[in-house]
Amino acid sequence: MQVSQTEIEDLIPYVSNSRTHSDEQVAQIAASIKEFGFNNPILIDGDKGIVSGHGRLLAARKLNLDKVPTIELEHLTENQRKAYVIADNKLALNAGWDNHLLKLEMQGLDDEKFDLTLTGFNIEELDGLFFEPNFESGNENDQGDLDKLDPKMVECPHCGGNFDLRDNGQG
């Protein structure tokens, strides 16, 4: 496989691409390209139709690039190309994270004052990674006497007396 530089205007997006790209995600891809370079070529067929990299193309347009790196996939049949358009996106979603190692890597980057949002994680996700809630079990002293209900006091609008609704007249 050979990486070539291809004019953006020559590339043809796949009309049946089922993957969507929000403006926010395109901005993230553009920021990634700007910071790290265009390290993931757009995959194309023999007619310069995009097989993989629609989001990267949108980001390249946002960055006003004239050319992008591409790799031509000559070996795929029509059905393989259609299936690969889907598989390329779905297979990446099937991966998970080792949260302990992820936290260590992110902490190291944060210690060096690196912009962690360039990794694709948003602020809420980063907060969840760094600030895990502490759900230690409590005891009865923490929660009160669990066998008794607190009184539910109400004032009678007619006589002004106070009554416990939970008393049921037995107390």
JSON list of C-alpha atoms in Angstrom, two decimals:
[
{"chain": "A", "resi": 1, "resn": "MET", "atom": "CA", "xyz": [0.00, 0.00, 0.00]},
{"chain": "A", "resi": 2, "resn": "GLN", "atom": "CA", "xyz": [1.28, 3.38, -0.99]},
{"chain": "A", "resi": 3, "resn": "VAL", "atom": "CA", "xyz": [0.30, 6.71, 0.53]},
{"chain": "A", "resi": 4, "resn": "SER", "atom": "CA", "xyz": [-0.42, 9.38, -2.06]},
{"chain": "A", "resi": 5, "resn": "GLN", "atom": "CA", "xyz": [-1.40, 13.03, -1.78]},
{"chain": "A", "resi": 6, "resn": "THR", "atom": "CA", "xyz": [-4.80, 13.55, -3.40]},
{"chain": "A", "resi": 7, "resn": "GLU", "atom": "CA", "xyz": [-6.65, 16.77, -4.15]},
{"chain": "A", "resi": 8, "resn": "ILE", "atom": "CA", "xyz": [-9.61, 17.14, -1.83]},
{"chain": "A", "resi": 9, "resn": "GLU", "atom": "CA", "xyz": [-11.86, 18.21, -4.68]},
{"chain": "A", "resi": 10, "resn": "ASP", "atom": "CA", "xyz": [-11.17, 14.90, -6.47]},
{"chain": "A", "resi": 11, "resn": "LEU", "atom": "CA", "xyz": [-12.49, 12.79, -3.58]},
{"chain": "A", "resi": 12, "resn": "ILE", "atom": "CA", "xyz": [-16.06, 11.46, -3.75]},
{"chain": "A", "resi": 13, "resn": "PRO", "atom": "CA", "xyz": [-17.88, 10.80, -0.44]},
{"chain": "A", "resi": 14, "resn": "TYR", "atom": "CA", "xyz": [-19.78, 7.50, -0.33]},
{"chain": "A", "resi": 15, "resn": "VAL", "atom": "CA", "xyz": [-23.45, 8.42, -0.72]},
{"chain": "A", "resi": 16, "resn": "SER", "atom": "CA", "xyz": [-24.60, 5.46, 1.43]},
{"chain": "A", "resi": 17, "resn": "ASN", "atom": "CA", "xyz": [-22.17, 6.07, 4.29]},
{"chain": "A", "resi": 18, "resn": "SER", "atom": "CA", "xyz": [-24.23, 5.39, 7.42]},
{"chain": "A", "resi": 19, "resn": "ARG", "atom": "CA", "xyz": [-21.72, 6.95, 9.83]},
{"chain": "A", "resi": 20, "resn": "THR", "atom": "CA", "xyz": [-22.51, 10.50, 10.89]},
{"chain": "A", "resi": 21, "resn": "HIS", "atom": "CA", "xyz": [-20.16, 13.26, 12.03]},
{"chain": "A", "resi": 22, "resn": "SER", "atom": "CA", "xyz": [-21.33, 16.12, 14.24]},
{"chain": "A", "resi": 23, "resn": "ASP", "atom": "CA", "xyz": [-19.80, 19.58, 13.92]},
{"chain": "A", "resi": 24, "resn": "GLU", "atom": "CA", "xyz": [-18.21, 19.01, 17.34]},
{"chain": "A", "resi": 25, "resn": "GLN", "atom": "CA", "xyz": [-16.57, 15.77, 16.24]},
{"chain": "A", "resi": 26, "resn": "VAL", "atom": "CA", "xyz": [-15.30, 17.32, 12.99]},
{"chain": "A", "resi": 27, "resn": "ALA", "atom": "CA", "xyz": [-13.77, 20.13, 15.08]},
{"chain": "A", "resi": 28, "resn": "GLN", "atom": "CA", "xyz": [-12.10, 17.49, 17.29]},
{"chain": "A", "resi": 29, "resn": "ILE", "atom": "CA", "xyz": [-10.67, 15.71, 14.23]},
{"chain": "A", "resi": 30, "resn": "ALA", "atom": "CA", "xyz": [-9.45, 19.05, 12.83]},
{"chain": "A", "resi": 31, "resn": "ALA", "atom": "CA", "xyz": [-7.78, 19.89, 16.15]},
{"chain": "A", "resi": 32, "resn": "SER", "atom": "CA", "xyz": [-6.14, 16.46, 16.15]},
{"chain": "A", "resi": 33, "resn": "ILE", "atom": "CA", "xyz": [-4.83, 16.92, 12.61]},
{"chain": "A", "resi": 34, "resn": "LYS", "atom": "CA", "xyz": [-3.53, 20.37, 13.52]},
{"chain": "A", "resi": 35, "resn": "GLU", "atom": "CA", "xyz": [-1.75, 19.08, 16.64]},
{"chain": "A", "resi": 36, "resn": "PHE", "atom": "CA", "xyz": [-0.47, 15.69, 15.47]},
{"chain": "A", "resi": 37, "resn": "GLY", "atom": "CA", "xyz": [-0.49, 15.92, 11.67]},
{"chain": "A", "resi": 38, "resn": "PHE", "atom": "CA", "xyz": [-2.59, 14.03, 9.13]},
{"chain": "A", "resi": 39, "resn": "ASN", "atom": "CA", "xyz": [-1.41, 10.60, 10.29]},
{"chain": "A", "resi": 40, "resn": "ASN", "atom": "CA", "xyz": [-4.36, 8.48, 9.23]},
{"chain": "A", "resi": 41, "resn": "PRO", "atom": "CA", "xyz": [-4.81, 8.51, 5.44]},
{"chain": "A", "resi": 42, "resn": "ILE", "atom": "CA", "xyz": [-8.22, 8.50, 3.81]},
{"chain": "A", "resi": 43, "resn": "LEU", "atom": "CA", "xyz": [-8.95, 5.14, 2.20]},
{"chain": "A", "resi": 44, "resn": "ILE", "atom": "CA", "xyz": [-10.29, 5.32, -1.34]},
{"chain": "A", "resi": 45, "resn": "ASP", "atom": "CA", "xyz": [-11.37, 2.99, -4.11]},
{"chain": "A", "resi": 46, "resn": "GLY", "atom": "CA", "xyz": [-10.00, 3.06, -7.66]},
{"chain": "A", "resi": 47, "resn": "ASP", "atom": "CA", "xyz": [-12.40, 5.87, -8.63]},
{"chain": "A", "resi": 48, "resn": "LYS", "atom": "CA", "xyz": [-11.36, 8.09, -5.68]},
{"chain": "A", "resi": 49, "resn": "GLY", "atom": "CA", "xyz": [-14.54, 7.22, -3.81]},
{"chain": "A", "resi": 50, "resn": "ILE", "atom": "CA", "xyz": [-14.06, 7.36, -0.05]},
{"chain": "A", "resi": 51, "resn": "VAL", "atom": "CA", "xyz": [-14.15, 4.01, 1.73]},
{"chain": "A", "resi": 52, "resn": "SER", "atom": "CA", "xyz": [-12.94, 5.29, 5.11]},
{"chain": "A", "resi": 53, "resn": "GLY", "atom": "CA", "xyz": [-12.22, 8.82, 6.26]},
{"chain": "A", "resi": 54, "resn": "HIS", "atom": "CA", "xyz": [-15.34, 10.90, 5.70]},
{"chain": "A", "resi": 55, "resn": "GLY", "atom": "CA", "xyz": [-14.79, 12.70, 9.02]},
{"chain": "A", "resi": 56, "resn": "ARG", "atom": "CA", "xyz": [-11.14, 13.34, 8.16]},
{"chain": "A", "resi": 57, "resn": "LEU", "atom": "CA", "xyz": [-12.21, 14.82, 4.82]},
{"chain": "A", "resi": 58, "resn": "LEU", "atom": "CA", "xyz": [-14.65, 17.17, 6.56]},
{"chain": "A", "resi": 59, "resn": "ALA", "atom": "CA", "xyz": [-11.90, 18.19, 9.00]},
{"chain": "A", "resi": 60, "resn": "ALA", "atom": "CA", "xyz": [-9.46, 18.77, 6.14]},
{"chain": "A", "resi": 61, "resn": "ARG", "atom": "CA", "xyz": [-12.00, 21.06, 4.48]},
{"chain": "A", "resi": 62, "resn": "LYS", "atom": "CA", "xyz": [-12.44, 22.90, 7.78]},
{"chain": "A", "resi": 63, "resn": "LEU", "atom": "CA", "xyz": [-8.66, 23.39, 7.86]},
{"chain": "A", "resi": 64, "resn": "ASN", "atom": "CA", "xyz": [-8.69, 24.60, 4.21]},
{"chain": "A", "resi": 65, "resn": "LEU", "atom": "CA", "xyz": [-6.30, 21.85, 3.09]},
{"chain": "A", "resi": 66, "resn": "ASP", "atom": "CA", "xyz": [-5.91, 21.32, -0.64]},
{"chain": "A", "resi": 67, "resn": "LYS", "atom": "CA", "xyz": [-4.53, 17.77, -0.50]},
{"chain": "A", "resi": 68, "resn": "VAL", "atom": "CA", "xyz": [-4.83, 14.88, 1.92]},
{"chain": "A", "resi": 69, "resn": "PRO", "atom": "CA", "xyz": [-2.98, 11.59, 2.25]},
{"chain": "A", "resi": 70, "resn": "THR", "atom": "CA", "xyz": [-4.85, 8.66, 0.71]},
{"chain": "A", "resi": 71, "resn": "ILE", "atom": "CA", "xyz": [-4.38, 4.95, 0.23]},
{"chain": "A", "resi": 72, "resn": "GLU", "atom": "CA", "xyz": [-6.11, 3.22, -2.66]},
{"chain": "A", "resi": 73, "resn": "LEU", "atom": "CA", "xyz": [-7.73, -0.12, -1.81]},
{"chain": "A", "resi": 74, "resn": "GLU", "atom": "CA", "xyz": [-7.56, -1.88, -5.16]},
{"chain": "A", "resi": 75, "resn": "HIS", "atom": "CA", "xyz": [-8.12, -5.39, -3.82]},
{"chain": "A", "resi": 76, "resn": "LEU", "atom": "CA", "xyz": [-11.68, -5.02, -2.50]},
{"chain": "A", "resi": 77, "resn": "THR", "atom": "CA", "xyz": [-14.71, -6.29, -4.37]},
{"chain": "A", "resi": 78, "resn": "GLU", "atom": "CA", "xyz": [-17.82, -4.07, -4.45]},
{"chain": "A", "resi": 79, "resn": "ASN", "atom": "CA", "xyz": [-19.44, -6.01, -1.59]},
{"chain": "A", "resi": 80, "resn": "GLN", "atom": "CA", "xyz": [-16.22, -6.03, 0.43]},
{"chain": "A", "resi": 81, "resn": "ARG", "atom": "CA", "xyz": [-15.93, -2.27, 0.00]},
{"chain": "A", "resi": 82, "resn": "LYS", "atom": "CA", "xyz": [-19.50, -1.72, 1.18]},
{"chain": "A", "resi": 83, "resn": "ALA", "atom": "CA", "xyz": [-18.98, -3.99, 4.19]},
{"chain": "A", "resi": 84, "resn": "TYR", "atom": "CA", "xyz": [-15.63, -2.39, 5.03]},
{"chain": "A", "resi": 85, "resn": "VAL", "atom": "CA", "xyz": [-17.23, 1.07, 5.15]},
{"chain": "A", "resi": 86, "resn": "ILE", "atom": "CA", "xyz": [-19.36, -0.24, 8.02]},
{"chain": "A", "resi": 87, "resn": "ALA", "atom": "CA", "xyz": [-16.77, -2.54, 9.65]},
{"chain": "A", "resi": 88, "resn": "ASP", "atom": "CA", "xyz": [-14.09, 0.15, 9.81]},
{"chain": "A", "resi": 89, "resn": "ASN", "atom": "CA", "xyz": [-16.36, 2.29, 11.98]},
{"chain": "A", "resi": 90, "resn": "LYS", "atom": "CA", "xyz": [-18.04, -0.43, 14.04]},
{"chain": "A", "resi": 91, "resn": "LEU", "atom": "CA", "xyz": [-14.97, -2.46, 14.96]},
{"chain": "A", "resi": 92, "resn": "ALA", "atom": "CA", "xyz": [-13.36, 0.56, 16.61]},
{"chain": "A", "resi": 93, "resn": "LEU", "atom": "CA", "xyz": [-16.50, 1.03, 18.73]},
{"chain": "A", "resi": 94, "resn": "ASN", "atom": "CA", "xyz": [-16.26, -2.56, 19.99]},
{"chain": "A", "resi": 95, "resn": "ALA", "atom": "CA", "xyz": [-13.03, -1.84, 21.89]},
{"chain": "A", "resi": 96, "resn": "GLY", "atom": "CA", "xyz": [-12.94, -1.02, 25.58]},
{"chain": "A", "resi": 97, "resn": "TRP", "atom": "CA", "xyz": [-10.61, 0.84, 27.94]},
{"chain": "A", "resi": 98, "resn": "ASP", "atom": "CA", "xyz": [-8.33, -0.23, 30.75]},
{"chain": "A", "resi": 99, "resn": "ASN", "atom": "CA", "xyz": [-9.41, 2.66, 32.97]},
{"chain": "A", "resi": 100, "resn": "HIS", "atom": "CA", "xyz": [-6.46, 2.27, 35.33]},
{"chain": "A", "resi": 101, "resn": "LEU", "atom": "CA", "xyz": [-3.90, 2.58, 32.51]},
{"chain": "A", "resi": 102, "resn": "LEU", "atom": "CA", "xyz": [-5.93, 5.29, 30.79]},
{"chain": "A", "resi": 103, "resn": "LYS", "atom": "CA", "xyz": [-5.98, 7.32, 34.01]},
{"chain": "A", "resi": 104, "resn": "LEU", "atom": "CA", "xyz": [-2.20, 6.93, 34.42]},
{"chain": "A", "resi": 105, "resn": "GLU", "atom": "CA", "xyz": [-1.53, 8.04, 30.84]},
{"chain": "A", "resi": 106, "resn": "MET", "atom": "CA", "xyz": [-3.90, 10.98, 31.10]},
{"chain": "A", "resi": 107, "resn": "GLN", "atom": "CA", "xyz": [-2.44, 12.00, 34.46]},
{"chain": "A", "resi": 108, "resn": "GLY", "atom": "CA", "xyz": [1.04, 12.01, 32.93]},
{"chain": "A", "resi": 109, "resn": "LEU", "atom": "CA", "xyz": [-0.14, 14.20, 30.06]},
{"chain": "A", "resi": 110, "resn": "ASP", "atom": "CA", "xyz": [-1.99, 16.49, 32.45]},
{"chain": "A", "resi": 111, "resn": "ASP", "atom": "CA", "xyz": [1.15, 16.81, 34.61]},
{"chain": "A", "resi": 112, "resn": "GLU", "atom": "CA", "xyz": [2.93, 18.09, 31.48]},
{"chain": "A", "resi": 113, "resn": "LYS", "atom": "CA", "xyz": [0.10, 20.60, 30.89]},
{"chain": "A", "resi": 114, "resn": "PHE", "atom": "CA", "xyz": [-0.94, 18.86, 27.65]},
{"chain": "A", "resi": 115, "resn": "ASP", "atom": "CA", "xyz": [-4.47, 19.72, 26.41]},
{"chain": "A", "resi": 116, "resn": "LEU", "atom": "CA", "xyz": [-6.32, 16.49, 27.25]},
{"chain": "A", "resi": 117, "resn": "THR", "atom": "CA", "xyz": [-9.29, 17.40, 25.06]},
{"chain": "A", "resi": 118, "resn": "LEU", "atom": "CA", "xyz": [-7.05, 16.74, 22.05]},
{"chain": "A", "resi": 119, "resn": "THR", "atom": "CA", "xyz": [-7.40, 13.04, 22.93]},
{"chain": "A", "resi": 120, "resn": "GLY", "atom": "CA", "xyz": [-11.10, 13.20, 22.04]},
{"chain": "A", "resi": 121, "resn": "PHE", "atom": "CA", "xyz": [-12.35, 13.00, 25.63]},
{"chain": "A", "resi": 122, "resn": "ASN", "atom": "CA", "xyz": [-14.66, 15.80, 26.70]},
{"chain": "A", "resi": 123, "resn": "ILE", "atom": "CA", "xyz": [-14.49, 17.58, 30.06]},
{"chain": "A", "resi": 124, "resn": "GLU", "atom": "CA", "xyz": [-17.27, 15.46, 31.61]},
{"chain": "A", "resi": 125, "resn": "GLU", "atom": "CA", "xyz": [-15.51, 12.23, 30.62]},
{"chain": "A", "resi": 126, "resn": "LEU", "atom": "CA", "xyz": [-12.21, 13.51, 32.01]},
{"chain": "A", "resi": 127, "resn": "ASP", "atom": "CA", "xyz": [-13.91, 14.51, 35.26]},
{"chain": "A", "resi": 128, "resn": "GLY", "atom": "CA", "xyz": [-15.39, 11.02, 35.52]},
{"chain": "A", "resi": 129, "resn": "LEU", "atom": "CA", "xyz": [-11.96, 9.50, 34.95]},
{"chain": "A", "resi": 130, "resn": "PHE", "atom": "CA", "xyz": [-10.13, 11.63, 37.51]},
{"chain": "A", "resi": 131, "resn": "PHE", "atom": "CA", "xyz": [-12.82, 12.21, 40.13]},
{"chain": "A", "resi": 132, "resn": "GLU", "atom": "CA", "xyz": [-14.48, 8.89, 40.85]},
{"chain": "A", "resi": 133, "resn": "PRO", "atom": "CA", "xyz": [-17.22, 9.07, 43.48]},
{"chain": "A", "resi": 134, "resn": "ASN", "atom": "CA", "xyz": [-16.59, 7.28, 46.76]},
{"chain": "A", "resi": 135, "resn": "PHE", "atom": "CA", "xyz": [-19.46, 4.94, 47.57]},
{"chain": "A", "resi": 136, "resn": "GLU", "atom": "CA", "xyz": [-18.15, 3.36, 50.75]},
{"chain": "A", "resi": 137, "resn": "SER", "atom": "CA", "xyz": [-20.80, 1.46, 52.60]},
{"chain": "A", "resi": 138, "resn": "GLY", "atom": "CA", "xyz": [-22.29, 3.19, 55.61]},
{"chain": "A", "resi": 139, "resn": "ASN", "atom": "CA", "xyz": [-23.66, 1.82, 58.84]},
{"chain": "A", "resi": 140, "resn": "GLU", "atom": "CA", "xyz": [-26.84, 2.32, 60.86]},
{"chain": "A", "resi": 141, "resn": "ASN", "atom": "CA", "xyz": [-25.30, 5.27, 62.71]},
{"chain": "A", "resi": 142, "resn": "ASP", "atom": "CA", "xyz": [-24.75, 7.02, 59.37]},
{"chain": "A", "resi": 143, "resn": "GLN", "atom": "CA", "xyz": [-28.34, 6.44, 58.27]},
{"chain": "A", "resi": 144, "resn": "GLY", "atom": "CA", "xyz": [-30.28, 6.67, 61.52]},
{"chain": "A", "resi": 145, "resn": "ASP", "atom": "CA", "xyz": [-32.52, 4.02, 63.08]},
{"chain": "A", "resi": 146, "resn": "LEU", "atom": "CA", "xyz": [-33.73, 2.04, 60.09]},
{"chain": "A", "resi": 147, "resn": "ASP", "atom": "CA", "xyz": [-36.51, 0.34, 62.08]},
{"chain": "A", "resi": 148, "resn": "LYS", "atom": "CA", "xyz": [-38.32, 3.61, 62.82]},
{"chain": "A", "resi": 149, "resn": "LEU", "atom": "CA", "xyz": [-39.74, 6.21, 60.49]},
{"chain": "A", "resi": 150, "resn": "ASP", "atom": "CA", "xyz": [-39.27, 9.88, 61.18]},
{"chain": "A", "resi": 151, "resn": "PRO", "atom": "CA", "xyz": [-42.53, 11.62, 62.15]},
{"chain": "A", "resi": 152, "resn": "LYS", "atom": "CA", "xyz": [-44.50, 13.28, 59.40]},
{"chain": "A", "resi": 153, "resn": "MET", "atom": "CA", "xyz": [-46.02, 16.26, 61.19]},
{"chain": "A", "resi": 154, "resn": "VAL", "atom": "CA", "xyz": [-48.89, 18.29, 59.73]},
{"chain": "A", "resi": 155, "resn": "GLU", "atom": "CA", "xyz": [-50.96, 21.15, 61.15]},
{"chain": "A", "resi": 156, "resn": "CYS", "atom": "CA", "xyz": [-54.73, 20.89, 61.04]},
{"chain": "A", "resi": 157, "resn": "PRO", "atom": "CA", "xyz": [-56.12, 23.96, 59.21]},
{"chain": "A", "resi": 158, "resn": "HIS", "atom": "CA", "xyz": [-59.29, 23.88, 61.40]},
{"chain": "A", "resi": 159, "resn": "CYS", "atom": "CA", "xyz": [-58.06, 23.43, 64.96]},
{"chain": "A", "resi": 160, "resn": "GLY", "atom": "CA", "xyz": [-54.35, 24.30, 64.59]},
{"chain": "A", "resi": 161, "resn": "GLY", "atom": "CA", "xyz": [-53.29, 21.03, 66.24]},
{"chain": "A", "resi": 162, "resn": "ASN", "atom": "CA", "xyz": [-50.17, 19.14, 65.11]},
{"chain": "A", "resi": 163, "resn": "PHE", "atom": "CA", "xyz": [-50.53, 15.50, 64.16]},
{"chain": "A", "resi": 164, "resn": "ASP", "atom": "CA", "xyz": [-48.13, 12.76, 63.05]},
{"chain": "A", "resi": 165, "resn": "LEU", "atom": "CA", "xyz": [-49.49, 11.23, 59.86]},
{"chain": "A", "resi": 166, "resn": "ARG", "atom": "CA", "xyz": [-47.50, 8.06, 60.51]},
{"chain": "A", "resi": 167, "resn": "ASP", "atom": "CA", "xyz": [-49.08, 7.59, 63.96]},
{"chain": "A", "resi": 168, "resn": "ASN", "atom": "CA", "xyz": [-52.38, 6.14, 62.65]},
{"chain": "A", "resi": 169, "resn": "GLY", "atom": "CA", "xyz": [-54.08, 7.12, 65.88]},
{"chain": "A", "resi": 170, "resn": "GLN", "atom": "CA", "xyz": [-52.08, 4.57, 67.94]},
{"chain": "A", "resi": 171, "resn": "GLY", "atom": "CA", "xyz": [-49.77, 6.81, 69.73]}
]
